[in-house]
CSV table of C-alpha atoms in Angstrom, one decimal:
chain,number,residue,atom,x,y,z
A,1,UNK,CA,56.2,-13.1,-74.5
A,2,UNK,CA,58.9,-14.9,-72.7
A,3,UNK,CA,59.7,-18.8,-73.4
A,4,UNK,CA,56.8,-20.9,-72.7
A,5,UNK,CA,57.7,-24.5,-71.5
A,6,UNK,CA,55.2,-27.2,-72.7
A,7,UNK,CA,55.1,-30.8,-71.1
A,8,UNK,CA,54.0,-33.7,-73.0
A,9,UNK,CA,52.6,-35.9,-70.4
A,10,UNK,CA,48.7,-35.6,-69.2
A,11,UNK,CA,49.4,-36.2,-65.4
A,12,UNK,CA,52.9,-34.6,-65.3
A,13,UNK,CA,51.3,-31.0,-65.4
A,14,UNK,CA,48.7,-31.8,-62.6
A,15,UNK,CA,50.0,-33.8,-59.7
A,16,UNK,CA,52.1,-37.2,-59.5
A,17,UNK,CA,50.3,-39.7,-57.4
A,18,UNK,CA,52.0,-43.3,-57.4
A,19,UNK,CA,50.2,-45.6,-59.6
A,20,UNK,CA,47.1,-43.1,-60.3
A,21,UNK,CA,46.5,-42.6,-64.3
A,22,UNK,CA,43.7,-43.1,-66.6
A,23,UNK,CA,42.3,-46.3,-65.7
A,24,UNK,CA,43.4,-46.3,-61.9
A,25,UNK,CA,42.8,-44.5,-58.8
A,26,UNK,CA,44.7,-43.3,-55.6
A,27,UNK,CA,46.9,-45.7,-54.4
A,28,UNK,CA,47.4,-46.7,-50.9
A,29,UNK,CA,50.8,-44.8,-49.9
A,30,UNK,CA,48.7,-41.7,-49.2
A,31,UNK,CA,51.7,-39.8,-51.1
A,32,UNK,CA,50.8,-36.6,-53.3
A,33,UNK,CA,53.4,-34.8,-55.2
A,34,UNK,CA,52.9,-31.6,-57.1
A,35,UNK,CA,56.3,-32.2,-58.7
A,36,UNK,CA,56.3,-29.6,-61.1
A,37,UNK,CA,54.7,-26.6,-59.8
A,38,UNK,CA,58.6,-25.1,-59.0
A,39,UNK,CA,58.5,-24.9,-63.1
A,40,UNK,CA,55.1,-23.8,-63.5
A,41,UNK,CA,55.6,-21.0,-60.7
A,42,UNK,CA,58.6,-19.8,-62.4
A,43,UNK,CA,58.6,-16.0,-63.8
A,44,UNK,CA,60.4,-17.0,-67.0
A,45,UNK,CA,57.0,-19.4,-67.7
A,46,UNK,CA,53.6,-17.8,-69.1
A,47,UNK,CA,51.8,-20.8,-69.4
A,48,UNK,CA,50.8,-24.2,-68.4
A,49,UNK,CA,51.0,-26.6,-71.4
A,50,UNK,CA,49.1,-30.0,-71.5
A,51,UNK,CA,48.5,-32.5,-74.0
A,52,UNK,CA,44.7,-33.4,-73.3
A,53,UNK,CA,43.5,-36.7,-74.3
A,54,UNK,CA,41.1,-37.3,-71.5
A,55,UNK,CA,38.4,-39.6,-72.2
A,56,UNK,CA,35.1,-38.2,-73.1
A,57,UNK,CA,32.6,-41.5,-73.2
A,58,UNK,CA,32.3,-44.8,-72.0
A,59,UNK,CA,30.0,-46.2,-74.7
A,60,UNK,CA,29.2,-49.7,-75.0
A,61,UNK,CA,27.5,-51.2,-78.2
A,62,UNK,CA,24.2,-52.2,-76.4
A,63,UNK,CA,24.0,-48.6,-74.6
A,64,UNK,CA,21.4,-48.0,-77.9
A,65,UNK,CA,18.6,-50.2,-76.3
A,66,UNK,CA,19.9,-50.3,-72.3
A,67,UNK,CA,20.6,-46.7,-71.8
A,68,UNK,CA,23.9,-45.1,-71.4
A,69,UNK,CA,24.4,-44.3,-67.7
A,70,UNK,CA,26.2,-41.2,-68.8
A,71,UNK,CA,23.5,-39.7,-70.9
A,72,UNK,CA,24.7,-40.5,-74.3
A,73,UNK,CA,21.8,-41.0,-76.7
A,74,UNK,CA,24.6,-42.3,-79.5
A,75,UNK,CA,28.5,-43.1,-79.5
A,76,UNK,CA,29.1,-39.4,-80.6
A,77,UNK,CA,26.4,-37.5,-78.6
A,78,UNK,CA,27.8,-33.9,-78.7
A,79,UNK,CA,25.9,-32.8,-75.8
A,80,UNK,CA,26.8,-35.5,-73.9
A,81,UNK,CA,30.3,-35.3,-74.7
A,82,UNK,CA,30.7,-31.8,-74.0
A,83,UNK,CA,29.0,-32.7,-70.4
A,84,UNK,CA,31.5,-35.1,-69.7
A,85,UNK,CA,34.5,-32.8,-70.2
A,86,UNK,CA,33.7,-31.8,-66.4
A,87,UNK,CA,32.4,-35.1,-65.1
A,88,UNK,CA,32.5,-38.9,-66.1
A,89,UNK,CA,35.2,-41.0,-66.2
A,90,UNK,CA,38.4,-39.3,-64.6
A,91,UNK,CA,36.3,-36.7,-62.6
A,92,UNK,CA,33.6,-38.3,-60.8
A,93,UNK,CA,34.7,-42.3,-61.0
A,94,UNK,CA,37.5,-44.5,-62.2
A,95,UNK,CA,37.9,-48.1,-63.1
A,96,UNK,CA,40.0,-50.1,-60.7
A,97,UNK,CA,40.8,-52.7,-62.8
A,98,UNK,CA,40.3,-54.2,-66.7
A,99,UNK,CA,37.6,-56.5,-64.9
A,100,UNK,CA,35.8,-53.7,-63.8
A,101,UNK,CA,36.0,-52.0,-66.8
A,102,UNK,CA,34.4,-54.7,-68.6
A,103,UNK,CA,31.7,-55.2,-65.9
A,104,UNK,CA,31.4,-51.7,-65.8
A,105,UNK,CA,32.0,-51.4,-61.9
A,106,UNK,CA,32.8,-47.9,-61.3
A,107,UNK,CA,34.8,-46.6,-58.1
A,108,UNK,CA,34.1,-43.0,-57.0
A,109,UNK,CA,36.8,-40.6,-56.8
A,110,UNK,CA,36.9,-38.8,-53.5
A,111,UNK,CA,39.2,-37.5,-50.7
A,112,UNK,CA,38.7,-38.7,-47.6
A,113,UNK,CA,41.6,-36.8,-45.8
A,114,UNK,CA,40.9,-33.2,-46.7
A,115,UNK,CA,37.8,-33.1,-49.0
A,116,UNK,CA,39.8,-32.1,-51.7
A,117,UNK,CA,38.7,-34.6,-54.3
A,118,UNK,CA,40.1,-32.4,-57.5
A,119,UNK,CA,43.6,-33.7,-56.2
A,120,UNK,CA,42.7,-37.1,-57.5
A,121,UNK,CA,40.8,-36.0,-60.7
A,122,UNK,CA,42.8,-35.9,-63.4
A,123,UNK,CA,39.9,-34.2,-65.4
A,124,UNK,CA,39.4,-31.3,-62.8
A,125,UNK,CA,41.5,-28.5,-64.7
A,126,UNK,CA,39.7,-25.9,-62.8
A,127,UNK,CA,40.5,-27.5,-59.4
A,128,UNK,CA,44.2,-27.6,-60.0
A,129,UNK,CA,44.3,-24.4,-61.5
A,130,UNK,CA,42.1,-22.3,-58.8
A,131,UNK,CA,43.7,-23.8,-55.5
A,132,UNK,CA,46.6,-23.7,-53.7
A,133,UNK,CA,48.6,-27.2,-53.7
A,134,UNK,CA,49.4,-28.9,-50.5
A,135,UNK,CA,51.4,-32.2,-50.8
A,136,UNK,CA,51.2,-35.4,-48.9
A,137,UNK,CA,53.6,-37.7,-47.3
A,138,UNK,CA,52.0,-40.9,-45.7
A,139,UNK,CA,48.7,-39.4,-45.7
A,140,UNK,CA,50.1,-36.4,-43.8
A,141,UNK,CA,49.1,-33.0,-45.7
A,142,UNK,CA,52.1,-30.5,-45.4
A,143,UNK,CA,50.3,-27.2,-44.1
A,144,UNK,CA,52.7,-25.2,-46.3
A,145,UNK,CA,51.5,-24.8,-49.9
A,146,UNK,CA,53.7,-25.4,-52.9
A,147,UNK,CA,54.8,-22.3,-55.2
A,148,UNK,CA,52.1,-22.3,-57.3
A,149,UNK,CA,50.0,-19.4,-57.1
A,150,UNK,CA,46.2,-20.0,-57.9
A,151,UNK,CA,44.8,-18.9,-61.1
A,152,UNK,CA,48.4,-17.0,-61.9
A,153,UNK,CA,48.9,-18.5,-65.8
A,154,UNK,CA,46.4,-19.7,-68.4
A,155,UNK,CA,46.5,-23.5,-69.1
A,156,UNK,CA,47.2,-24.4,-72.9
A,157,UNK,CA,46.1,-27.7,-74.8
A,158,UNK,CA,49.5,-28.3,-76.6
A,159,UNK,CA,47.9,-31.1,-78.0
A,160,UNK,CA,44.1,-32.0,-78.4
A,161,UNK,CA,42.7,-35.2,-80.3
A,162,UNK,CA,40.8,-38.4,-80.9
A,163,UNK,CA,41.1,-40.9,-83.6
A,164,UNK,CA,38.6,-40.9,-86.3
A,165,UNK,CA,37.4,-44.7,-85.4
A,166,UNK,CA,34.7,-46.7,-83.4
A,167,UNK,CA,34.3,-45.5,-79.8
A,168,UNK,CA,37.5,-43.1,-80.2
A,169,UNK,CA,36.3,-41.0,-77.0
A,170,UNK,CA,36.6,-43.8,-75.1
A,171,UNK,CA,40.1,-43.8,-75.2
A,172,UNK,CA,41.5,-40.6,-77.3
A,173,UNK,CA,45.3,-41.0,-76.8
A,174,UNK,CA,44.9,-44.3,-78.6
A,175,UNK,CA,45.7,-44.2,-82.3
A,176,UNK,CA,45.8,-46.7,-85.2
A,177,UNK,CA,48.6,-46.5,-87.3
A,178,UNK,CA,50.2,-49.4,-88.7
A,179,UNK,CA,53.9,-47.7,-89.1
A,180,UNK,CA,53.9,-47.3,-85.4
A,181,UNK,CA,54.9,-49.8,-82.7
A,182,UNK,CA,52.3,-48.3,-80.3
A,183,UNK,CA,49.3,-48.6,-82.7
A,184,UNK,CA,46.6,-49.8,-80.8
A,185,UNK,CA,42.6,-49.2,-80.8
A,186,UNK,CA,40.4,-47.6,-78.3
A,187,UNK,CA,38.5,-49.8,-75.2
A,188,UNK,CA,35.8,-51.8,-76.6
A,189,UNK,CA,36.2,-50.3,-80.3
A,190,UNK,CA,35.2,-52.6,-83.2
A,191,UNK,CA,38.2,-51.0,-85.3
A,192,UNK,CA,35.8,-49.3,-88.0
A,193,UNK,CA,36.5,-45.7,-89.0
A,194,UNK,CA,34.0,-43.0,-87.4
A,195,UNK,CA,34.8,-39.5,-88.8
A,196,UNK,CA,31.8,-38.0,-86.9
A,197,UNK,CA,33.1,-39.5,-83.6
A,198,UNK,CA,36.6,-37.3,-84.1
A,199,UNK,CA,34.4,-34.4,-85.1
A,200,UNK,CA,32.1,-34.1,-82.4
A,201,UNK,CA,35.0,-34.8,-79.7
A,202,UNK,CA,36.6,-31.6,-81.0
A,203,UNK,CA,33.4,-29.3,-81.5
A,204,UNK,CA,32.7,-30.4,-77.7
A,205,UNK,CA,35.9,-28.9,-76.7
A,206,UNK,CA,35.7,-25.6,-78.6
A,207,UNK,CA,31.9,-25.4,-77.4
A,208,UNK,CA,32.6,-26.0,-74.0
A,209,UNK,CA,35.7,-23.7,-73.8
A,210,UNK,CA,34.5,-20.8,-75.7
A,211,UNK,CA,30.8,-20.9,-73.6
A,212,UNK,CA,31.9,-18.6,-70.9
A,213,UNK,CA,31.2,-21.4,-68.6
A,214,UNK,CA,34.6,-22.3,-67.6
A,215,UNK,CA,36.9,-19.7,-65.2
A,216,UNK,CA,37.7,-16.6,-66.8
A,217,UNK,CA,41.6,-16.7,-68.0
A,218,UNK,CA,41.9,-20.5,-67.5
A,219,UNK,CA,41.9,-21.9,-70.8
A,220,UNK,CA,41.7,-19.5,-73.9
A,221,UNK,CA,39.9,-21.0,-77.3
A,222,UNK,CA,42.6,-19.7,-79.4
A,223,UNK,CA,45.1,-21.9,-77.5
A,224,UNK,CA,43.3,-25.2,-78.4
A,225,UNK,CA,46.1,-27.0,-81.0
A,226,UNK,CA,44.7,-30.1,-82.6
A,227,UNK,CA,47.0,-32.9,-82.8
A,228,UNK,CA,48.0,-34.2,-86.2
A,229,UNK,CA,45.5,-32.5,-88.0
A,230,UNK,CA,45.4,-33.1,-91.9
A,231,UNK,CA,43.5,-30.0,-93.4
A,232,UNK,CA,44.0,-31.7,-97.1
A,233,UNK,CA,40.2,-32.5,-98.7
A,234,UNK,CA,38.6,-35.8,-98.5
A,235,UNK,CA,38.3,-37.7,-100.7
A,236,UNK,CA,40.9,-36.2,-102.7
A,237,UNK,CA,43.3,-36.9,-100.2
A,238,UNK,CA,44.1,-40.0,-100.1
A,239,UNK,CA,42.7,-40.9,-103.1
A,240,UNK,CA,44.7,-38.1,-105.4
A,241,UNK,CA,47.8,-39.9,-105.4
A,242,UNK,CA,49.4,-37.8,-108.3
A,243,UNK,CA,49.0,-34.8,-106.0
A,244,UNK,CA,49.8,-36.2,-102.7
A,245,UNK,CA,52.1,-39.2,-102.8
A,246,UNK,CA,51.6,-40.2,-99.3
A,247,UNK,CA,48.0,-41.0,-100.3
A,248,UNK,CA,48.4,-44.6,-99.9
A,249,UNK,CA,49.5,-44.5,-96.3
A,250,UNK,CA,47.0,-42.2,-95.4
A,251,UNK,CA,44.4,-44.1,-96.9
A,252,UNK,CA,45.7,-47.2,-94.2
A,253,UNK,CA,45.5,-44.9,-91.4
A,254,UNK,CA,42.4,-44.6,-88.8
A,255,UNK,CA,42.6,-41.2,-87.1
């Protein structure tokens, strides 16, 4: 196998759209750039590598009594979390601001120019993978497609993960770590540990990508690489500090 390039940013594998990210929608410039297509289409590269920390939930504590709009029965509902891999936030809708998130005012993700909503859906891996890519400048689509050949290479999840913390699936890219300057907690989390959250998140991914329902050849179950997975047995780790000297540090980490 030739050298495979792995990219570390969620959005850079897909497209670069100004001011479009995990909590925002398309901006008003009308520009769309598939800036890494020359890389992904290179004959020296065999796979598209992405770090997959896309949200799988938008859970609030009062959803237990008021019913979740996303069909979740509990915060770590396996079936609903599996469904959210190809639906929900980042696919069907987004929050335009922090205030909109607090009020749960969702804006639909759509493409009024060419009807290709997948261009703005960062969770729509199948849309990106199976279609030709046409860039846009000032709201005008360029007729000639980029060098990307649809379905030409598999997608690998070079990182996949979720913190073992309350509401971790709301914002899987956030981890609490007292040793890190980037330590934080997910949206609306009460900061308590939730091992089941992390487990259901990973079970949902393995269930979906191994189900035969995704497009054949797109994402293989053998190429889902879990980030920072510690295989040492709990509770021996972190409690048995005579065997593992970093036990005290592990006990303070969430996720």
